Tab-separated table of C-alpha atoms and ligand atoms in Angstrom:
chain	number	residue	atom	x	y	z
A	1	UNK	CA	0.000	0.000	0.000
A	2	UNK	CA	1.402	3.367	-0.971
A	3	UNK	CA	1.526	5.756	1.935
A	4	UNK	CA	-0.499	8.790	0.928
A	5	UNK	CA	0.812	12.199	1.869
A	6	UNK	CA	-1.419	13.606	4.604
A	7	UNK	CA	-4.112	15.796	3.087
A	8	UNK	CA	-3.233	18.561	5.464
A	9	UNK	CA	0.516	18.401	4.931
A	10	UNK	CA	0.948	21.742	3.230
A	11	UNK	CA	-1.674	23.626	5.166
A	12	UNK	CA	-0.546	27.114	6.171
A	13	UNK	CA	-1.484	28.135	9.728
A	14	UNK	CA	-3.495	31.306	8.970
A	15	UNK	CA	-6.681	31.151	6.892
A	16	UNK	CA	-5.519	34.232	4.962
A	17	UNK	CA	-2.511	32.214	3.709
A	18	UNK	CA	-4.796	29.586	2.234
A	19	UNK	CA	-7.291	29.382	-0.571
A	20	UNK	CA	-10.712	28.427	0.644
A	21	UNK	CA	-13.232	27.826	-2.134
A	22	UNK	CA	-16.972	28.109	-1.648
A	23	UNK	CA	-17.561	24.422	-2.321
A	24	UNK	CA	-15.459	21.836	-0.578
A	25	UNK	CA	-15.539	18.115	0.078
A	26	UNK	CA	-16.010	17.988	3.828
A	27	UNK	CA	-19.453	19.531	4.366
A	28	UNK	CA	-20.751	17.051	7.002
A	29	UNK	CA	-17.634	17.630	9.103
A	30	UNK	CA	-17.653	21.420	8.859
A	31	UNK	CA	-21.371	21.545	9.610
A	32	UNK	CA	-20.868	19.542	12.784
A	33	UNK	CA	-17.977	21.724	13.925
A	34	UNK	CA	-19.804	24.933	13.075
A	35	UNK	CA	-22.816	23.826	15.097
A	36	UNK	CA	-20.541	23.435	18.105
A	37	UNK	CA	-18.923	26.810	17.337
A	38	UNK	CA	-22.355	28.396	17.277
A	39	UNK	CA	-23.411	26.681	20.493
A	40	UNK	CA	-20.213	27.832	22.229
A	41	UNK	CA	-20.968	31.366	21.028
A	42	UNK	CA	-24.467	31.085	22.500
A	43	UNK	CA	-22.904	30.184	25.865
A	44	UNK	CA	-20.507	33.120	25.718
A	45	UNK	CA	-17.461	30.867	25.280
A	46	UNK	CA	-15.742	32.878	22.580
A	47	UNK	CA	-12.473	30.962	22.807
A	48	UNK	CA	-14.149	27.599	22.386
A	49	UNK	CA	-16.262	28.949	19.569
A	50	UNK	CA	-13.173	30.195	17.755
A	51	UNK	CA	-11.425	26.823	18.184
A	52	UNK	CA	-14.298	25.007	16.432
A	53	UNK	CA	-14.509	27.701	13.746
A	54	UNK	CA	-10.771	27.350	13.104
A	55	UNK	CA	-11.008	23.590	12.813
A	56	UNK	CA	-13.924	23.871	10.378
A	57	UNK	CA	-12.020	26.432	8.362
A	58	UNK	CA	-8.989	24.140	8.028
A	59	UNK	CA	-11.219	21.341	6.696
A	60	UNK	CA	-12.746	23.714	4.134
A	61	UNK	CA	-9.286	24.272	2.669
A	62	UNK	CA	-8.374	20.574	2.345
A	63	UNK	CA	-7.817	19.488	-1.249
A	64	UNK	CA	-10.062	16.459	-0.904
A	65	UNK	CA	-12.488	14.487	1.194
A	66	UNK	CA	-11.177	13.301	4.511
A	67	UNK	CA	-11.882	9.636	5.116
A	68	UNK	CA	-9.796	8.998	8.227
A	69	UNK	CA	-8.495	11.231	10.978
A	70	UNK	CA	-4.923	10.083	10.320
A	71	UNK	CA	-4.990	11.757	6.917
A	72	UNK	CA	-4.943	15.119	8.646
A	73	UNK	CA	-1.418	14.644	9.890
A	74	UNK	CA	-0.194	16.899	12.674
A	75	UNK	CA	-2.268	19.831	11.494
A	76	UNK	CA	-2.088	23.014	13.484
A	77	UNK	CA	-5.407	24.526	14.454
A	78	UNK	CA	-7.406	21.359	15.076
A	79	UNK	CA	-7.695	20.634	18.760
A	80	UNK	CA	-8.471	17.440	20.576
A	81	UNK	CA	-12.181	18.100	20.960
A	82	UNK	CA	-12.563	18.883	17.250
A	83	UNK	CA	-10.619	15.731	16.341
A	84	UNK	CA	-13.022	13.696	18.429
A	85	UNK	CA	-15.996	15.220	16.637
A	86	UNK	CA	-14.394	14.600	13.242
A	87	UNK	CA	-13.706	11.001	14.162
A	88	UNK	CA	-17.281	10.438	15.315
A	89	UNK	CA	-18.717	11.845	12.092
A	90	UNK	CA	-16.281	9.849	9.951
A	91	UNK	CA	-17.030	6.619	11.786
A	92	UNK	CA	-20.731	6.922	12.591
A	93	UNK	CA	-21.965	9.543	10.147
A	94	UNK	CA	-22.990	11.768	13.066
A	95	UNK	CA	-21.588	13.110	16.313
A	96	UNK	CA	-23.765	12.317	19.298
A	97	UNK	CA	-22.610	15.531	20.935
A	98	UNK	CA	-23.678	17.617	17.947
A	99	UNK	CA	-27.034	15.873	17.654
A	100	UNK	CA	-27.653	16.485	21.341
A	101	UNK	CA	-26.868	20.194	20.914
A	102	UNK	CA	-29.191	20.507	17.936
A	103	UNK	CA	-32.074	18.993	19.896
A	104	UNK	CA	-31.472	20.969	23.066
A	105	UNK	CA	-34.107	23.483	24.016
A	106	UNK	CA	-31.553	26.153	24.707
A	107	UNK	CA	-29.788	25.870	21.349
A	108	UNK	CA	-33.062	25.846	19.442
A	109	UNK	CA	-34.442	28.811	21.315
A	110	UNK	CA	-31.209	30.783	20.993
A	111	UNK	CA	-31.217	30.119	17.276
A	112	UNK	CA	-34.845	31.207	16.932
A	113	UNK	CA	-34.217	34.468	18.810
A	114	UNK	CA	-30.834	35.397	17.299
A	115	UNK	CA	-32.399	35.077	13.855
A	116	UNK	CA	-34.417	38.205	14.712
A	117	UNK	CA	-32.703	41.238	13.135
A	118	UNK	CA	-31.286	43.278	16.034
A	119	UNK	CA	-31.152	40.430	18.549
A	120	UNK	CA	-27.712	39.246	19.634
A	121	UNK	CA	-26.579	36.489	21.963
A	122	UNK	CA	-26.962	38.656	25.059
A	123	UNK	CA	-30.589	39.565	24.476
A	124	UNK	CA	-31.544	36.072	23.332
A	125	UNK	CA	-29.867	34.625	26.394
A	126	UNK	CA	-31.748	36.976	28.724
A	127	UNK	CA	-35.063	36.091	27.129
A	128	UNK	CA	-34.240	32.412	27.478
A	129	UNK	CA	-33.441	32.911	31.185
A	130	UNK	CA	-36.787	34.664	31.587
A	131	UNK	CA	-38.500	31.563	30.239
A	132	UNK	CA	-39.401	32.859	26.789
A	133	UNK	CA	-39.341	30.167	24.120
A	134	UNK	CA	-41.258	31.273	21.042
A	135	UNK	CA	-41.810	34.365	18.927
A	136	UNK	CA	-45.388	34.372	20.170
A	137	UNK	CA	-44.082	34.498	23.770
A	138	UNK	CA	-42.301	37.751	22.905
A	139	UNK	CA	-45.546	39.317	21.753
A	140	UNK	CA	-47.847	37.894	24.408
A	141	UNK	CA	-45.619	38.877	27.294
A	142	UNK	CA	-45.090	42.353	25.874
A	143	UNK	CA	-41.348	41.964	25.854
A	144	UNK	CA	-39.668	45.322	25.413
A	145	UNK	CA	-38.288	45.483	21.880
A	146	UNK	CA	-36.177	48.101	20.123
A	147	UNK	CA	-37.505	49.606	16.902
A	148	UNK	CA	-34.979	47.427	15.054
A	149	UNK	CA	-36.175	44.248	16.783
A	150	UNK	CA	-39.798	45.149	16.083
A	151	UNK	CA	-38.945	45.413	12.393
A	152	UNK	CA	-36.999	42.162	12.657
A	153	UNK	CA	-39.965	40.380	14.152
A	154	UNK	CA	-42.446	41.888	11.671
A	155	UNK	CA	-40.360	40.631	8.735
A	156	UNK	CA	-39.035	37.486	10.418
A	157	UNK	CA	-39.991	35.022	7.688
A	158	UNK	CA	-38.751	37.129	4.779
A	159	UNK	CA	-35.482	37.989	6.509
A	160	UNK	CA	-34.841	34.323	7.176
A	161	UNK	CA	-35.508	33.372	3.578
A	162	UNK	CA	-32.204	33.491	1.687
A	163	UNK	CA	-31.591	36.438	-0.624
A	164	UNK	CA	-30.934	35.102	-4.121
A	165	UNK	CA	-28.108	36.545	-6.221
A	166	UNK	CA	-30.612	37.959	-8.711
A	167	UNK	CA	-32.354	39.789	-5.876
A	168	UNK	CA	-29.043	41.165	-4.611
A	169	UNK	CA	-28.187	42.413	-8.093
A	170	UNK	CA	-31.594	44.012	-8.393
A	171	UNK	CA	-31.093	45.878	-5.102
A	172	UNK	CA	-27.643	46.911	-6.356
A	173	UNK	CA	-29.133	48.341	-9.562
A	174	UNK	CA	-31.817	50.245	-7.655
A	175	UNK	CA	-29.197	51.799	-5.391
A	176	UNK	CA	-26.899	52.530	-8.339
A	177	UNK	CA	-29.682	54.365	-10.186
A	178	UNK	CA	-30.624	56.341	-7.086
A	179	UNK	CA	-27.003	57.256	-6.374
A	180	UNK	CA	-26.583	58.655	-9.887
A	181	UNK	CA	-29.320	61.208	-9.158
A	182	UNK	CA	-27.284	62.729	-6.362
A	183	UNK	CA	-23.697	61.959	-7.230
A	184	UNK	CA	-22.918	61.074	-10.834
A	185	UNK	CA	-19.748	59.026	-11.100
A	186	UNK	CA	-20.218	57.349	-7.747
A	187	UNK	CA	-19.881	53.573	-7.738
A	188	UNK	CA	-21.837	50.840	-5.983
A	189	UNK	CA	-20.046	47.545	-5.317
A	190	UNK	CA	-21.628	44.309	-4.176
A	191	UNK	CA	-19.465	42.989	-1.320
A	192	UNK	CA	-20.033	40.340	1.371
A	193	UNK	CA	-20.811	36.738	0.542
A	194	UNK	CA	-22.042	37.488	-2.977
A	195	UNK	CA	-18.617	38.865	-3.893
A	196	UNK	CA	-17.147	35.574	-2.666
A	197	UNK	CA	-19.373	33.768	-5.143
A	198	UNK	CA	-22.184	32.643	-2.840
A	199	UNK	CA	-25.382	32.030	-4.810
A	200	UNK	CA	-27.495	33.274	-1.864
A	201	UNK	CA	-26.978	35.112	1.380
A	202	UNK	CA	-28.636	36.612	4.434
A	203	UNK	CA	-28.327	40.203	3.266
A	204	UNK	CA	-26.990	42.513	0.559
A	205	UNK	CA	-23.779	44.391	1.367
A	206	UNK	CA	-23.216	47.455	-0.811
A	207	UNK	CA	-20.146	49.656	-0.728
A	208	UNK	CA	-20.398	53.187	-2.103
A	209	UNK	CA	-17.577	55.507	-3.094
A	210	UNK	CA	-16.659	58.288	-5.515
A	211	UNK	CA	-13.328	58.622	-7.383
A	212	UNK	CA	-12.887	62.219	-6.166
A	213	UNK	CA	-12.080	62.397	-2.475
A	214	UNK	CA	-14.706	64.159	-0.376
A	215	UNK	CA	-17.491	64.028	-2.957
A	216	UNK	CA	-19.062	61.085	-1.129
A	217	UNK	CA	-19.785	63.202	1.966
A	218	UNK	CA	-23.502	63.557	2.626
A	219	UNK	CA	-24.417	61.019	-0.049
A	220	UNK	CA	-25.884	58.423	2.263
A	221	UNK	CA	-28.520	60.548	3.955
A	222	UNK	CA	-29.757	61.969	0.635
A	223	UNK	CA	-29.807	58.485	-0.888
A	224	UNK	CA	-31.710	56.942	1.988
A	225	UNK	CA	-34.304	59.732	2.182
A	226	UNK	CA	-34.936	59.416	-1.525
A	227	UNK	CA	-35.297	55.616	-1.387
A	228	UNK	CA	-37.601	56.099	1.585
A	229	UNK	CA	-39.731	58.624	-0.284
A	230	UNK	CA	-40.134	56.039	-3.049
A	231	UNK	CA	-41.513	53.546	-0.543
A	232	UNK	CA	-38.500	51.253	-0.911
A	233	UNK	CA	-37.388	51.310	2.730
A	234	UNK	CA	-39.197	49.328	5.437
A	235	UNK	CA	-36.663	50.119	8.147
A	236	UNK	CA	-33.367	51.935	8.421
A	237	UNK	CA	-30.965	53.276	10.937
A	238	UNK	CA	-27.946	55.214	9.877
A	239	UNK	CA	-24.727	55.903	11.611
A	240	UNK	CA	-22.387	58.772	10.886
A	241	UNK	CA	-18.760	58.368	10.033
A	242	UNK	CA	-16.876	58.357	13.313
A	243	UNK	CA	-13.447	57.582	11.995
A	244	UNK	CA	-10.633	60.117	12.012
A	245	UNK	CA	-7.236	59.058	10.723
A	246	UNK	CA	-5.534	61.456	13.127
A	247	UNK	CA	-6.823	59.335	16.009
A	248	UNK	CA	-4.543	56.596	14.780
A	249	UNK	CA	-5.611	53.043	14.140
A	250	UNK	CA	-7.578	50.845	16.449
A	251	UNK	CA	-5.410	48.974	18.899
A	252	UNK	CA	-5.422	45.296	17.904
A	253	UNK	CA	-7.406	44.334	21.008
A	254	UNK	CA	-10.472	46.300	20.018
A	255	UNK	CA	-11.054	44.619	16.690
A	256	UNK	CA	-14.694	43.952	17.490
A	257	UNK	CA	-15.412	47.541	16.568
A	258	UNK	CA	-15.266	46.575	12.927
A	259	UNK	CA	-15.277	50.013	11.414
A	260	UNK	CA	-16.652	53.504	11.655
A	261	UNK	CA	-17.876	54.248	8.178
A	262	UNK	CA	-20.970	56.218	7.446
A	263	UNK	CA	-23.462	53.422	7.030
A	264	UNK	CA	-27.050	52.367	6.985
A	265	UNK	CA	-28.543	49.119	8.243
A	266	UNK	CA	-31.801	48.745	6.430
A	267	UNK	CA	-34.635	46.564	5.269
A	268	UNK	CA	-35.649	47.111	1.652
A	269	UNK	CA	-39.013	46.413	0.141
A	270	UNK	CA	-38.009	44.481	-2.952
A	271	UNK	CA	-40.518	43.921	-5.729
A	272	UNK	CA	-40.959	40.159	-6.057
A	273	UNK	CA	-38.882	38.365	-8.663
A	274	UNK	CA	-40.825	35.136	-8.327
A	275	UNK	CA	-40.211	32.741	-5.463
A	276	UNK	CA	-41.865	32.925	-2.027
A	277	UNK	CA	-42.683	36.648	-2.144
A	278	UNK	CA	-44.288	36.487	-5.571
A	279	UNK	CA	-47.902	36.071	-4.493
A	280	UNK	CA	-47.756	39.121	-2.219
A	281	UNK	CA	-45.766	41.152	-4.746
A	282	UNK	CA	-42.814	42.074	-2.546
A	283	UNK	CA	-40.250	40.710	-0.134
A	284	UNK	CA	-38.328	42.269	2.767
A	285	UNK	CA	-34.542	42.121	2.263
A	286	UNK	CA	-31.766	43.190	4.638
A	287	UNK	CA	-29.392	45.692	3.023
A	288	UNK	CA	-26.189	47.170	4.463
A	289	UNK	CA	-25.060	50.385	2.790
A	290	UNK	CA	-21.554	51.616	3.555
A	291	UNK	CA	-19.838	54.746	2.257
A	292	UNK	CA	-16.050	54.858	2.013
A	293	UNK	CA	-13.830	57.707	0.849
A	294	UNK	CA	-11.838	56.555	-2.172
A	295	UNK	CA	-8.501	56.447	-0.304
A	296	UNK	CA	-9.968	53.890	2.112
A	297	UNK	CA	-11.987	51.989	-0.471
A	298	UNK	CA	-9.607	49.023	-0.939
A	299	UNK	CA	-9.510	48.514	2.833
A	300	UNK	CA	-13.289	48.770	3.059
A	301	UNK	CA	-13.730	46.345	0.171
A	302	UNK	CA	-11.331	43.849	1.717
A	303	UNK	CA	-13.021	44.233	5.111
A	304	UNK	CA	-16.565	43.927	3.784
A	305	UNK	CA	-15.953	40.975	1.497
A	306	UNK	CA	-15.343	38.567	4.372
A	307	UNK	CA	-15.693	35.857	5.310
A	308	UNK	CA	-15.732	36.922	8.935
A	309	UNK	CA	-13.188	34.249	9.762
A	310	UNK	CA	-10.977	35.263	6.847
A	311	UNK	CA	-11.065	38.869	8.115
A	312	UNK	CA	-10.272	37.830	11.662
A	313	UNK	CA	-7.321	35.805	10.422
A	314	UNK	CA	-6.028	38.648	8.228
A	315	UNK	CA	-6.016	40.947	11.236
A	316	UNK	CA	-4.402	38.339	13.450
A	317	UNK	CA	-1.739	37.685	10.808
A	318	UNK	CA	-1.081	41.418	10.406
A	319	UNK	CA	-0.621	41.988	14.107
A	320	UNK	CA	1.185	38.787	15.150
A	321	UNK	CA	3.355	38.214	12.105
A	322	UNK	CA	3.906	41.767	10.840
A	323	UNK	CA	3.348	44.107	13.779
A	324	UNK	CA	0.784	45.897	11.678
A	325	UNK	CA	-2.764	46.949	12.441
A	326	UNK	CA	-5.312	46.254	9.730
A	327	UNK	CA	-8.918	47.391	9.743
A	328	UNK	CA	-11.495	48.406	7.146
A	329	UNK	CA	-10.001	51.921	6.948
A	330	UNK	CA	-6.244	51.510	6.840
A	331	UNK	CA	-3.112	49.469	7.406
A	332	UNK	CA	-0.691	50.808	9.993
A	333	UNK	CA	2.907	49.666	10.436
A	334	UNK	CA	3.684	49.962	14.146
A	335	UNK	CA	7.441	49.470	13.646
A	336	UNK	CA	7.855	52.189	11.025
A	337	UNK	CA	5.061	54.162	12.660
A	338	UNK	CA	3.251	54.970	9.439
A	339	UNK	CA	0.172	54.148	7.418
A	340	UNK	CA	0.663	52.055	4.284
A	341	UNK	CA	-1.625	53.360	1.557
A	342	UNK	CA	-3.107	51.035	-1.055
A	343	UNK	CA	-4.963	51.560	-4.321
A	344	UNK	CA	-6.210	47.979	-4.550
A	345	UNK	CA	-6.765	44.855	-2.465
A	346	UNK	CA	-3.711	43.340	-4.188
A	347	UNK	CA	-1.527	46.098	-2.727
A	348	UNK	CA	-2.788	45.393	0.779
A	349	UNK	CA	-1.801	41.725	0.439
A	350	UNK	CA	1.594	42.916	-0.872
A	351	UNK	CA	2.150	45.178	2.135
A	352	UNK	CA	1.375	42.209	4.366
A	353	UNK	CA	3.713	39.927	2.441
A	354	UNK	CA	0.838	37.612	1.604
A	355	UNK	CA	0.044	35.937	-1.662
A	356	UNK	CA	-3.101	37.528	-3.128
A	357	UNK	CA	-6.256	35.582	-2.357
A	358	UNK	CA	-9.109	36.399	-4.754
A	359	UNK	CA	-12.596	36.904	-3.252
A	360	UNK	CA	-13.838	33.483	-4.380
A	361	UNK	CA	-11.098	31.861	-2.296
A	362	UNK	CA	-11.850	33.758	0.907
A	363	UNK	CA	-14.610	31.427	2.080
A	364	UNK	CA	-12.705	30.504	5.238
B	1	LIG	P1	-22.151	39.699	6.603
B	1	LIG	O1	-23.100	40.374	5.703
B	1	LIG	O2	-22.606	39.554	8.017
B	1	LIG	O3	-21.760	38.235	6.106
B	1	LIG	P2	-21.577	37.628	4.647
B	1	LIG	O4	-21.938	38.615	3.589
B	1	LIG	O5	-20.210	37.059	4.582
B	1	LIG	O6	-22.572	36.413	4.639
B	1	LIG	P3	-24.162	36.447	4.402
B	1	LIG	O7	-24.388	35.806	3.072
B	1	LIG	O8	-24.738	35.636	5.510
B	1	LIG	O9	-24.625	37.867	4.435
B	1	LIG	O10	-20.785	40.492	6.659
B	1	LIG	C1	-20.015	40.753	5.499
B	1	LIG	C2	-18.700	41.353	5.857
B	1	LIG	O11	-18.889	42.664	6.375
B	1	LIG	C3	-17.971	40.576	6.941
B	1	LIG	O12	-16.731	40.144	6.431
B	1	LIG	C4	-17.672	41.539	8.014
B	1	LIG	C5	-18.022	42.872	7.444
B	1	LIG	N1	-18.681	43.736	8.420
B	1	LIG	C6	-17.996	44.849	8.863
B	1	LIG	O13	-16.865	45.094	8.431
B	1	LIG	N2	-18.595	45.661	9.794
B	1	LIG	C7	-19.827	45.401	10.289
B	1	LIG	O14	-20.315	46.162	11.138
B	1	LIG	C8	-20.528	44.235	9.801
B	1	LIG	C9	-21.891	43.902	10.314
B	1	LIG	C10	-19.919	43.439	8.871
B	2	LIG	MN1	-12.951	20.240	24.796
B	3	LIG	MN1	-23.734	39.714	3.760
B	4	LIG	MN1	-24.000	42.474	6.086
């Protein structure tokens, strides 16, 4: 018998050093691990959640289907617990631990609640503690909801129906046409999962900029009021730009504050394109609008293309391996004490000494 080289032999330690395609051969394994990552997140165990996410991400980058644990070799980034789960799924087709999680009342309730737009782990957890279990419970017990959560609940079914690529492109065109009324020459770029090649997603992420610096100022509020006046907006809350380069970059520890662009979290009323919303004539779709000045655009594009794990790994690589701070606005070299400008995503990878990873390979 020829000894096969371990599948994971050449695996680089950071996800941003690897190519991770959208489709891979180890779906049952990554699903199991991601369920445990999610469950750990629901319990506030961020470290444990990250460990499972990392393990799943490594499997997504394997060149083929794993059929035995030994094929992994001494891979970095897959801990003992994850190995046990992988082994169970390989041997039995399922992991008893994962199946137990999926059936547990807490996991199911947390999932139900966190799928409400505007409800995070904290809120869902509190409601669970208070004995709430269903969406009806929220209404019947007059649970205090923010305006965002009310909108989330009102459009719960639509917002938990995947957005198809065609729908995302349609939203993009609508925004593009509206933007041209106020700022000719401005561009609208579809980012997020769709830019990574996903056929469907949970929302539409649109990045706006203008080739002349400063012209983008004030665009968002005019755009949103106009869309609103056309009856295209079911909900929105906007946030002003709170980023000033003179403040310096974010310290690496505070990377949860993802960015400070002028932005709008919204729900669009999209005319039905067929599918579930067709009978009613429209469908509610989550849309994130973000405005970046042109000098920051490549950083914003890189930051808003994801995946979340790919972004986290890029930032970790920058800080641990390069002593640089990367966020969606800039790249800062802490040794040379200066910002490293970039005109494209490629240049950012160059500054970091990383091989360029195209969007379709960032599905870590
Ligand atoms: P998401 O829209 O949450 O995720 P996604 O597009 O990868 O997947 P889905 O199909 O489920 O929508 O986020 C997209 C990227 O935007 C993600 O890499 C992180 C980034 N992002 C920010 O930079 N700041 C933010 O405040 C948010 C919410 C996201
Ligand atoms: Mn463990
Ligand atoms: Mn998205
Ligand atoms: Mn988004």
